[in-house]
């Protein structure tokens, strides 16, 4: 029997109870969503604690045209913006009001049917975070149902498999024989881990995307803007000052998305306050309390640094210390840091590219970026990473590992362009917890879905 899983329709009041996952297996494309919609909205006198599981009476119908590339025009002629939220839903802001929901899907065993011309009930509120309401959307033109197979369904036996030390040794040997741009070694903490544990290290199944956008074209205007950028830049050393918060270790929890999103907010708070606000924010608050992610099974930085940061705020580490595992949400009364603005680099999902990332990095601070972790990446020791196509002992689909982009440069010997990126696997991994990766080639997707957010100091 087909079972329709309405994941996102949970009480916002239950936002602070870690239960069902909110990232969904829907797989909708930009072309599926672009077009004319009707939003059906309920009463607007609610707060963020409103339970949208029960829509109640529809009091308003709003027609909105979602145009290329990110223009949203309502029936009154007001122009706003919209963006896909990965491949799982979309967000619209028009006439001083924001609408956010996920696309409908149905799951029958391992088969998932995405119904991309409709949404689950979601939330709307004005841009001041007042007058919350429940709404759902229907596209005015039908989109054929899309069926795909859940890549993580019924694979427990394979995921429990533990690669042998010889497998690790063989992969390291092949990597170092095939190329000289970077070096590989065995990282002892990874030996003896199962495929399931390694999957969590690189993002978790909740970070899987059926597809990702290619980098946006570079325009002449963008080339002119980027012409003044420095050849090398690193937020760890700007006139002798380090604006980047310390390297941390996510452990065996698939919480990289939280470390990436919060690392961006931490570092940008330093940038905005001339390094006087040096806080450490709580990934555990995200893992345990946010219904916009799947806890230790993964999530996406846009939803954490953006939606969660703006609508609910984030707390300091001491308020909810990191446990590295799923658990109940503790609601200590602690100050919360909020974000005022957030977006994908380039303005929308699909608008990102290398030069947009460089400009955003230099002008505003570190970025949250994601990429697909191949099996050779676990063994990175130093140098400029690029995927080697060495044999792989990992049979699973690629997911998104979220990390923190802090700088870029050019290798003086090889002339290779690279990004400087902070990982969340501890400071004994890679180059003291960092890695460099080839820049300008969208290496393993790192230039396709960068996220920026503006924290509010207090």
Tab-separated table of C-alpha atoms in Angstrom:
chain	number	residue	atom	x	y	z
A	1	UNK	CA	0.000	0.000	0.000
A	2	UNK	CA	1.346	3.408	-0.925
A	3	UNK	CA	2.207	5.380	2.170
A	4	UNK	CA	2.273	9.155	1.885
A	5	UNK	CA	4.821	10.583	4.253
A	6	UNK	CA	4.144	14.188	5.081
A	7	UNK	CA	7.393	14.944	6.804
A	8	UNK	CA	7.495	18.687	6.843
A	9	UNK	CA	3.949	19.040	8.110
A	10	UNK	CA	4.871	18.849	11.757
A	11	UNK	CA	4.006	21.214	14.531
A	12	UNK	CA	6.391	24.101	14.631
A	13	UNK	CA	5.774	23.825	18.344
A	14	UNK	CA	7.464	20.427	18.010
A	15	UNK	CA	10.388	22.026	16.247
A	16	UNK	CA	12.398	21.525	19.388
A	17	UNK	CA	11.688	17.797	19.618
A	18	UNK	CA	13.918	15.585	17.477
A	19	UNK	CA	11.482	13.204	15.814
A	20	UNK	CA	10.814	12.717	12.113
A	21	UNK	CA	13.212	13.901	9.464
A	22	UNK	CA	12.452	17.004	7.441
A	23	UNK	CA	14.791	16.535	4.491
A	24	UNK	CA	12.771	14.570	1.988
A	25	UNK	CA	13.475	12.122	-0.843
A	26	UNK	CA	11.557	14.290	-3.312
A	27	UNK	CA	13.503	14.855	-6.509
A	28	UNK	CA	12.110	17.903	-8.320
A	29	UNK	CA	13.998	19.947	-10.896
A	30	UNK	CA	13.981	23.660	-11.622
A	31	UNK	CA	11.877	23.109	-14.740
A	32	UNK	CA	9.327	21.138	-12.724
A	33	UNK	CA	8.735	24.084	-10.394
A	34	UNK	CA	9.163	27.109	-12.664
A	35	UNK	CA	5.804	28.466	-13.813
A	36	UNK	CA	2.477	29.719	-12.478
A	37	UNK	CA	1.239	28.665	-9.055
A	38	UNK	CA	-1.676	29.305	-6.722
A	39	UNK	CA	-0.901	29.496	-3.007
A	40	UNK	CA	-3.793	28.601	-0.698
A	41	UNK	CA	-3.298	30.302	2.652
A	42	UNK	CA	-5.047	30.199	6.017
A	43	UNK	CA	-5.444	32.809	8.741
A	44	UNK	CA	-2.463	35.126	9.225
A	45	UNK	CA	-2.695	35.776	12.957
A	46	UNK	CA	-0.475	32.871	14.055
A	47	UNK	CA	3.082	32.679	15.419
A	48	UNK	CA	6.017	30.383	14.651
A	49	UNK	CA	4.554	27.813	17.065
A	50	UNK	CA	1.646	27.206	14.685
A	51	UNK	CA	0.897	23.568	13.817
A	52	UNK	CA	0.334	23.344	10.066
A	53	UNK	CA	-0.517	19.652	10.110
A	54	UNK	CA	-4.132	20.756	10.008
A	55	UNK	CA	-4.498	23.532	7.445
A	56	UNK	CA	-7.879	24.760	8.521
A	57	UNK	CA	-9.949	27.018	6.287
A	58	UNK	CA	-8.362	28.595	3.224
A	59	UNK	CA	-8.905	32.356	3.444
A	60	UNK	CA	-6.658	33.596	0.627
A	61	UNK	CA	-5.618	32.483	-2.827
A	62	UNK	CA	-2.552	34.141	-4.280
A	63	UNK	CA	-1.382	33.655	-7.868
A	64	UNK	CA	2.387	33.774	-8.286
A	65	UNK	CA	4.449	33.358	-11.443
A	66	UNK	CA	7.883	31.848	-10.797
A	67	UNK	CA	9.987	33.075	-13.711
A	68	UNK	CA	13.533	32.496	-14.935
A	69	UNK	CA	15.984	32.727	-13.321
A	70	UNK	CA	14.663	33.804	-9.891
A	71	UNK	CA	11.888	36.393	-10.477
A	72	UNK	CA	8.593	35.939	-8.645
A	73	UNK	CA	5.660	38.131	-9.725
A	74	UNK	CA	2.348	38.048	-7.881
A	75	UNK	CA	-1.094	38.782	-9.306
A	76	UNK	CA	-0.816	42.435	-8.240
A	77	UNK	CA	2.370	42.983	-10.221
A	78	UNK	CA	4.703	42.965	-7.223
A	79	UNK	CA	8.114	41.541	-8.099
A	80	UNK	CA	10.111	39.418	-5.692
A	81	UNK	CA	12.453	36.453	-5.832
A	82	UNK	CA	12.355	32.693	-5.535
A	83	UNK	CA	14.748	29.782	-5.338
A	84	UNK	CA	14.687	26.020	-5.334
A	85	UNK	CA	15.681	24.461	-2.021
A	86	UNK	CA	17.987	21.812	-3.396
A	87	UNK	CA	15.697	19.337	-5.181
A	88	UNK	CA	13.175	19.134	-2.375
A	89	UNK	CA	11.061	22.279	-2.403
A	90	UNK	CA	11.193	26.031	-2.939
A	91	UNK	CA	11.032	29.406	-1.215
A	92	UNK	CA	9.321	32.554	-2.500
A	93	UNK	CA	9.552	36.115	-1.168
A	94	UNK	CA	7.193	38.658	-2.714
A	95	UNK	CA	5.216	41.669	-1.480
A	96	UNK	CA	7.056	41.566	1.889
A	97	UNK	CA	6.025	37.975	2.577
A	98	UNK	CA	7.950	34.690	2.450
A	99	UNK	CA	6.497	31.271	1.549
A	100	UNK	CA	8.380	28.062	2.237
A	101	UNK	CA	7.421	24.431	1.727
A	102	UNK	CA	8.559	21.086	0.366
A	103	UNK	CA	7.324	19.258	-2.702
A	104	UNK	CA	4.918	16.357	-2.276
A	105	UNK	CA	6.188	12.808	-2.610
A	106	UNK	CA	4.844	9.328	-1.965
A	107	UNK	CA	6.890	6.327	-0.950
A	108	UNK	CA	6.037	2.678	-1.592
A	109	UNK	CA	8.858	0.500	-0.347
A	110	UNK	CA	11.955	1.534	-2.266
A	111	UNK	CA	9.997	3.432	-4.934
A	112	UNK	CA	9.538	7.185	-4.503
A	113	UNK	CA	7.089	9.204	-6.580
A	114	UNK	CA	7.684	12.959	-6.651
A	115	UNK	CA	4.624	15.136	-7.340
A	116	UNK	CA	6.401	18.353	-8.195
A	117	UNK	CA	3.311	20.383	-9.103
A	118	UNK	CA	2.122	20.577	-5.490
A	119	UNK	CA	3.539	21.161	-2.032
A	120	UNK	CA	2.941	19.870	1.432
A	121	UNK	CA	1.499	22.450	3.811
A	122	UNK	CA	4.251	24.821	4.842
A	123	UNK	CA	4.609	28.192	6.497
A	124	UNK	CA	4.397	31.780	5.380
A	125	UNK	CA	5.194	34.910	7.338
A	126	UNK	CA	5.983	38.519	6.599
A	127	UNK	CA	9.598	39.621	6.353
A	128	UNK	CA	9.551	40.838	9.960
A	129	UNK	CA	8.726	37.251	11.072
A	130	UNK	CA	5.201	38.219	12.117
A	131	UNK	CA	1.739	37.094	11.003
A	132	UNK	CA	2.522	33.449	10.410
A	133	UNK	CA	0.119	31.323	8.384
A	134	UNK	CA	-0.132	27.842	6.919
A	135	UNK	CA	-0.320	27.454	3.148
A	136	UNK	CA	0.081	24.941	0.366
A	137	UNK	CA	0.773	25.393	-3.323
A	138	UNK	CA	-0.593	23.979	-6.573
A	139	UNK	CA	0.981	24.595	-9.943
A	140	UNK	CA	-1.529	25.664	-12.580
A	141	UNK	CA	-0.050	23.305	-15.161
A	142	UNK	CA	0.320	19.611	-14.425
A	143	UNK	CA	3.793	18.106	-14.079
A	144	UNK	CA	4.101	14.369	-14.781
A	145	UNK	CA	4.865	12.305	-11.693
A	146	UNK	CA	8.531	11.295	-11.397
A	147	UNK	CA	9.565	7.925	-9.988
A	148	UNK	CA	12.976	7.033	-8.663
A	149	UNK	CA	14.408	4.393	-6.363
A	150	UNK	CA	15.441	5.264	-2.837
A	151	UNK	CA	19.208	4.664	-2.976
A	152	UNK	CA	19.308	3.827	0.731
A	153	UNK	CA	16.347	1.440	0.849
A	154	UNK	CA	16.987	-2.072	2.121
A	155	UNK	CA	20.801	-1.938	1.928
A	156	UNK	CA	21.544	-2.598	5.610
A	157	UNK	CA	23.822	-5.542	4.869
A	158	UNK	CA	26.054	-3.601	2.491
A	159	UNK	CA	26.149	-0.603	4.775
A	160	UNK	CA	27.234	-2.752	7.709
A	161	UNK	CA	30.271	-4.010	5.751
A	162	UNK	CA	33.637	-2.900	7.170
A	163	UNK	CA	36.427	-2.326	4.615
A	164	UNK	CA	39.654	-4.092	5.533
A	165	UNK	CA	42.936	-2.355	6.313
A	166	UNK	CA	44.295	-3.887	3.106
A	167	UNK	CA	41.549	-2.090	1.173
A	168	UNK	CA	42.609	1.210	2.712
A	169	UNK	CA	46.293	0.498	2.057
A	170	UNK	CA	45.655	-0.452	-1.570
A	171	UNK	CA	43.634	2.717	-2.195
A	172	UNK	CA	46.320	4.929	-0.646
A	173	UNK	CA	49.002	3.274	-2.784
A	174	UNK	CA	47.032	3.731	-6.001
A	175	UNK	CA	46.217	7.377	-5.234
A	176	UNK	CA	49.879	8.245	-4.685
A	177	UNK	CA	50.980	6.301	-7.772
A	178	UNK	CA	48.429	7.893	-10.102
A	179	UNK	CA	49.157	11.573	-9.419
A	180	UNK	CA	51.458	13.962	-7.553
A	181	UNK	CA	49.211	16.975	-6.902
A	182	UNK	CA	48.159	15.675	-3.485
A	183	UNK	CA	49.207	13.050	-0.969
A	184	UNK	CA	47.211	10.257	0.639
A	185	UNK	CA	47.755	8.302	3.824
A	186	UNK	CA	45.741	6.043	6.103
A	187	UNK	CA	43.910	7.968	8.810
A	188	UNK	CA	43.712	5.542	11.680
A	189	UNK	CA	40.351	6.805	13.049
A	190	UNK	CA	38.722	5.687	9.785
A	191	UNK	CA	40.099	2.142	9.852
A	192	UNK	CA	37.511	-0.301	11.121
A	193	UNK	CA	34.575	1.947	10.315
A	194	UNK	CA	31.682	0.465	8.403
A	195	UNK	CA	30.245	1.925	5.207
A	196	UNK	CA	27.405	3.291	7.349
A	197	UNK	CA	29.849	5.172	9.596
A	198	UNK	CA	31.808	6.473	6.621
A	199	UNK	CA	28.542	7.588	5.032
A	200	UNK	CA	27.796	9.730	8.089
A	201	UNK	CA	31.263	11.271	7.970
A	202	UNK	CA	30.657	12.561	4.478
A	203	UNK	CA	27.177	13.946	5.020
A	204	UNK	CA	24.727	11.154	5.779
A	205	UNK	CA	21.862	9.854	3.696
A	206	UNK	CA	19.813	12.977	4.460
A	207	UNK	CA	22.257	14.960	2.325
A	208	UNK	CA	21.680	12.972	-0.852
A	209	UNK	CA	20.706	14.925	-3.967
A	210	UNK	CA	19.310	13.312	-7.081
A	211	UNK	CA	20.984	16.032	-9.114
A	212	UNK	CA	22.903	19.240	-8.537
A	213	UNK	CA	23.073	22.329	-10.743
A	214	UNK	CA	26.081	23.121	-12.884
A	215	UNK	CA	27.910	26.397	-12.180
A	216	UNK	CA	26.212	29.435	-13.698
A	217	UNK	CA	27.741	31.087	-16.808
A	218	UNK	CA	30.248	33.870	-16.222
A	219	UNK	CA	29.041	37.218	-17.556
A	220	UNK	CA	31.268	40.088	-18.785
A	221	UNK	CA	30.062	42.190	-15.840
A	222	UNK	CA	31.127	39.491	-13.403
A	223	UNK	CA	34.543	39.287	-15.044
A	224	UNK	CA	34.979	43.037	-14.594
A	225	UNK	CA	34.009	42.820	-10.915
A	226	UNK	CA	36.374	39.933	-10.285
A	227	UNK	CA	39.323	41.643	-12.008
A	228	UNK	CA	40.170	43.538	-8.825
A	229	UNK	CA	40.260	40.438	-6.602
A	230	UNK	CA	43.585	39.559	-4.977
A	231	UNK	CA	45.501	36.603	-6.368
A	232	UNK	CA	45.515	34.908	-2.960
A	233	UNK	CA	43.169	35.403	-0.016
A	234	UNK	CA	42.740	33.638	3.325
A	235	UNK	CA	40.462	34.702	6.211
A	236	UNK	CA	42.871	32.957	8.605
A	237	UNK	CA	45.393	35.693	7.926
A	238	UNK	CA	44.059	39.087	6.919
A	239	UNK	CA	46.721	41.605	7.917
A	240	UNK	CA	47.883	39.149	10.556
A	241	UNK	CA	44.409	38.518	12.029
A	242	UNK	CA	42.589	35.166	12.015
A	243	UNK	CA	38.824	35.529	11.564
A	244	UNK	CA	38.048	31.805	11.328
A	245	UNK	CA	36.768	29.805	14.304
A	246	UNK	CA	38.748	26.671	15.305
A	247	UNK	CA	38.584	23.277	13.613
A	248	UNK	CA	36.178	20.855	15.279
A	249	UNK	CA	35.380	17.148	14.957
A	250	UNK	CA	31.887	15.936	14.101
A	251	UNK	CA	32.775	12.385	15.186
A	252	UNK	CA	30.559	9.575	13.916
A	253	UNK	CA	27.494	11.809	13.547
A	254	UNK	CA	26.458	13.024	10.068
A	255	UNK	CA	26.337	16.613	11.309
A	256	UNK	CA	28.764	18.250	8.874
A	257	UNK	CA	25.945	20.478	7.612
A	258	UNK	CA	25.568	21.971	11.105
A	259	UNK	CA	29.319	22.509	11.559
A	260	UNK	CA	29.543	24.117	8.124
A	261	UNK	CA	26.548	26.426	8.611
A	262	UNK	CA	27.481	27.442	12.145
A	263	UNK	CA	31.166	27.803	11.246
A	264	UNK	CA	30.134	30.353	8.641
A	265	UNK	CA	28.066	32.277	11.195
A	266	UNK	CA	30.872	32.126	13.789
A	267	UNK	CA	33.468	33.443	11.347
A	268	UNK	CA	31.188	36.120	9.931
A	269	UNK	CA	30.416	37.349	13.449
A	270	UNK	CA	34.171	37.788	13.863
A	271	UNK	CA	34.387	39.675	10.578
A	272	UNK	CA	31.453	41.957	11.402
A	273	UNK	CA	32.786	42.834	14.874
A	274	UNK	CA	36.503	43.216	14.102
A	275	UNK	CA	37.117	39.887	15.844
A	276	UNK	CA	35.605	40.976	19.166
A	277	UNK	CA	32.707	38.478	19.103
A	278	UNK	CA	34.364	35.048	19.149
A	279	UNK	CA	31.569	32.634	19.957
A	280	UNK	CA	31.330	28.898	19.417
A	281	UNK	CA	27.829	27.912	18.312
A	282	UNK	CA	26.070	24.643	19.082
A	283	UNK	CA	25.795	21.936	16.378
A	284	UNK	CA	23.983	19.774	18.932
A	285	UNK	CA	21.151	22.295	19.031
A	286	UNK	CA	20.722	21.678	15.307
A	287	UNK	CA	21.082	17.890	15.545
A	288	UNK	CA	18.606	17.560	18.419
A	289	UNK	CA	16.206	20.437	17.901
A	290	UNK	CA	15.848	21.365	14.231
A	291	UNK	CA	13.052	19.838	12.181
A	292	UNK	CA	14.796	21.173	9.072
A	293	UNK	CA	17.345	18.355	9.117
A	294	UNK	CA	17.694	14.663	9.919
A	295	UNK	CA	19.963	14.956	12.947
A	296	UNK	CA	22.953	12.631	12.592
A	297	UNK	CA	21.596	11.356	9.247
A	298	UNK	CA	22.378	14.637	7.488
A	299	UNK	CA	20.933	17.927	6.328
A	300	UNK	CA	21.618	21.056	4.284
A	301	UNK	CA	23.354	24.306	5.315
A	302	UNK	CA	20.848	26.552	3.503
A	303	UNK	CA	18.064	25.358	5.783
A	304	UNK	CA	20.177	25.779	8.940
A	305	UNK	CA	22.133	28.994	8.398
A	306	UNK	CA	19.167	30.428	6.527
A	307	UNK	CA	15.689	29.305	7.584
A	308	UNK	CA	16.530	28.041	11.072
A	309	UNK	CA	18.921	30.897	11.788
A	310	UNK	CA	16.406	33.527	10.763
A	311	UNK	CA	13.193	31.995	12.087
A	312	UNK	CA	14.437	30.395	15.320
A	313	UNK	CA	18.048	31.392	15.957
A	314	UNK	CA	21.077	29.392	17.125
A	315	UNK	CA	22.616	29.069	20.577
A	316	UNK	CA	26.167	28.973	21.888
A	317	UNK	CA	27.981	25.668	22.432
A	318	UNK	CA	27.857	25.941	26.225
A	319	UNK	CA	24.050	26.049	26.075
A	320	UNK	CA	23.844	22.659	24.358
A	321	UNK	CA	27.273	20.934	24.285
A	322	UNK	CA	28.042	18.634	21.382
A	323	UNK	CA	27.298	14.948	22.012
A	324	UNK	CA	27.836	13.629	18.482
A	325	UNK	CA	24.599	11.660	18.514
A	326	UNK	CA	20.878	12.114	18.150
A	327	UNK	CA	19.037	12.894	21.336
A	328	UNK	CA	16.221	14.856	22.932
A	329	UNK	CA	16.247	18.621	22.671
A	330	UNK	CA	17.081	20.498	25.841
A	331	UNK	CA	15.455	23.901	26.077
A	332	UNK	CA	17.721	25.912	28.357
A	333	UNK	CA	16.959	29.601	28.256
A	334	UNK	CA	19.928	30.892	26.305
A	335	UNK	CA	20.565	33.884	24.050
A	336	UNK	CA	20.036	33.131	20.365
A	337	UNK	CA	21.946	34.519	17.416
A	338	UNK	CA	19.840	35.209	14.340
A	339	UNK	CA	20.525	35.707	10.672
A	340	UNK	CA	19.067	38.655	8.803
A	341	UNK	CA	19.675	37.542	5.226
A	342	UNK	CA	20.611	34.323	3.489
A	343	UNK	CA	20.826	32.985	-0.034
A	344	UNK	CA	22.686	30.738	-2.397
A	345	UNK	CA	25.738	32.443	-3.853
A	346	UNK	CA	24.573	34.016	-7.101
A	347	UNK	CA	21.134	34.725	-5.624
A	348	UNK	CA	19.386	31.402	-6.229
A	349	UNK	CA	19.909	27.666	-6.555
A	350	UNK	CA	21.833	27.337	-9.823
A	351	UNK	CA	23.323	30.854	-9.797
A	352	UNK	CA	26.682	29.944	-8.264
A	353	UNK	CA	30.110	29.833	-9.912
A	354	UNK	CA	33.786	30.302	-9.067
A	355	UNK	CA	33.900	34.092	-9.461
A	356	UNK	CA	30.655	34.610	-7.520
A	357	UNK	CA	32.169	32.574	-4.696
A	358	UNK	CA	35.419	34.555	-4.713
A	359	UNK	CA	33.584	37.878	-4.606
A	360	UNK	CA	31.267	36.776	-1.787
A	361	UNK	CA	34.180	35.324	0.162
A	362	UNK	CA	36.380	38.410	0.023
A	363	UNK	CA	33.596	40.946	0.533
A	364	UNK	CA	31.569	39.255	3.273
A	365	UNK	CA	33.398	36.351	4.895
A	366	UNK	CA	33.661	32.539	4.759
A	367	UNK	CA	31.024	30.521	2.874
A	368	UNK	CA	29.309	27.218	3.480
A	369	UNK	CA	30.011	24.914	0.538
A	370	UNK	CA	29.140	21.315	-0.265
A	371	UNK	CA	30.693	18.666	-2.469
A	372	UNK	CA	30.495	14.965	-3.239
A	373	UNK	CA	32.957	12.946	-1.171
A	374	UNK	CA	34.614	10.215	-3.203
A	375	UNK	CA	36.340	7.338	-1.406
A	376	UNK	CA	39.832	8.719	-2.070
A	377	UNK	CA	39.061	11.919	-0.121
A	378	UNK	CA	39.049	10.118	3.241
A	379	UNK	CA	42.785	9.552	2.839
A	380	UNK	CA	43.779	13.134	2.015
A	381	UNK	CA	46.969	14.221	3.790
A	382	UNK	CA	47.978	17.390	1.942
A	383	UNK	CA	48.298	19.112	-1.416
A	384	UNK	CA	45.600	20.182	-3.872
A	385	UNK	CA	42.865	17.580	-3.946
A	386	UNK	CA	41.211	16.359	-7.126
A	387	UNK	CA	39.367	13.094	-7.570
A	388	UNK	CA	41.792	10.441	-8.793
A	389	UNK	CA	39.330	7.835	-10.117
A	390	UNK	CA	41.223	5.271	-8.070
A	391	UNK	CA	39.316	2.072	-7.425
A	392	UNK	CA	36.666	2.434	-4.774
A	393	UNK	CA	35.547	0.152	-1.967
A	394	UNK	CA	32.415	2.279	-1.473
A	395	UNK	CA	29.330	0.996	-3.345
A	396	UNK	CA	26.953	3.757	-2.316
A	397	UNK	CA	25.540	6.824	-3.991
A	398	UNK	CA	27.328	10.125	-3.542
A	399	UNK	CA	26.026	12.482	-0.895
A	400	UNK	CA	26.927	16.044	0.009
A	401	UNK	CA	29.585	16.807	2.582
A	402	UNK	CA	29.305	20.377	3.869
A	403	UNK	CA	32.436	22.308	4.815
A	404	UNK	CA	33.630	25.906	5.304
A	405	UNK	CA	35.342	27.851	2.517
A	406	UNK	CA	37.858	30.313	3.981
A	407	UNK	CA	40.177	31.284	1.122
A	408	UNK	CA	41.752	30.617	-2.241
A	409	UNK	CA	45.123	30.792	-3.925
A	410	UNK	CA	47.471	29.714	-6.726
A	411	UNK	CA	50.230	27.158	-6.249
A	412	UNK	CA	53.571	28.842	-6.940
A	413	UNK	CA	55.147	25.718	-8.457
A	414	UNK	CA	52.370	24.101	-10.501
A	415	UNK	CA	50.236	27.189	-11.164
A	416	UNK	CA	47.190	25.218	-10.007
A	417	UNK	CA	44.289	27.299	-8.681
A	418	UNK	CA	42.815	26.057	-5.414
A	419	UNK	CA	40.290	26.712	-2.654
A	420	UNK	CA	41.181	26.614	1.045
A	421	UNK	CA	38.542	24.724	3.016
A	422	UNK	CA	38.007	23.837	6.671
A	423	UNK	CA	36.757	20.303	7.320
A	424	UNK	CA	35.040	18.971	10.459
A	425	UNK	CA	37.093	15.795	10.959
A	426	UNK	CA	39.473	17.185	13.596
A	427	UNK	CA	42.815	18.950	13.258
A	428	UNK	CA	44.822	15.722	12.821
A	429	UNK	CA	43.215	15.148	9.415
A	430	UNK	CA	44.583	16.796	6.248
A	431	UNK	CA	46.457	20.073	6.595
A	432	UNK	CA	45.712	20.686	10.293
A	433	UNK	CA	42.014	20.074	9.673
A	434	UNK	CA	41.942	21.945	6.332
A	435	UNK	CA	42.291	20.866	2.736
A	436	UNK	CA	42.966	22.525	-0.571
A	437	UNK	CA	40.942	21.528	-3.613
A	438	UNK	CA	41.215	22.357	-7.300
A	439	UNK	CA	39.472	25.643	-8.170
A	440	UNK	CA	37.730	26.661	-11.388
A	441	UNK	CA	36.776	23.153	-12.532
A	442	UNK	CA	33.819	22.522	-10.178
A	443	UNK	CA	35.828	19.673	-8.693
A	444	UNK	CA	33.371	17.118	-7.235
A	445	UNK	CA	30.670	19.811	-7.352
A	446	UNK	CA	32.246	22.285	-4.931
A	447	UNK	CA	31.334	25.341	-7.041
A	448	UNK	CA	27.645	24.590	-7.510
A	449	UNK	CA	25.677	25.259	-4.281
A	450	UNK	CA	27.567	27.633	-1.975
A	451	UNK	CA	25.477	29.324	0.726
A	452	UNK	CA	25.881	32.688	2.470
A	453	UNK	CA	24.097	34.122	5.500
A	454	UNK	CA	24.442	37.327	7.506
A	455	UNK	CA	24.514	36.871	11.309
A	456	UNK	CA	23.281	39.590	13.648
A	457	UNK	CA	25.761	40.373	16.479
A	458	UNK	CA	24.581	41.255	19.979
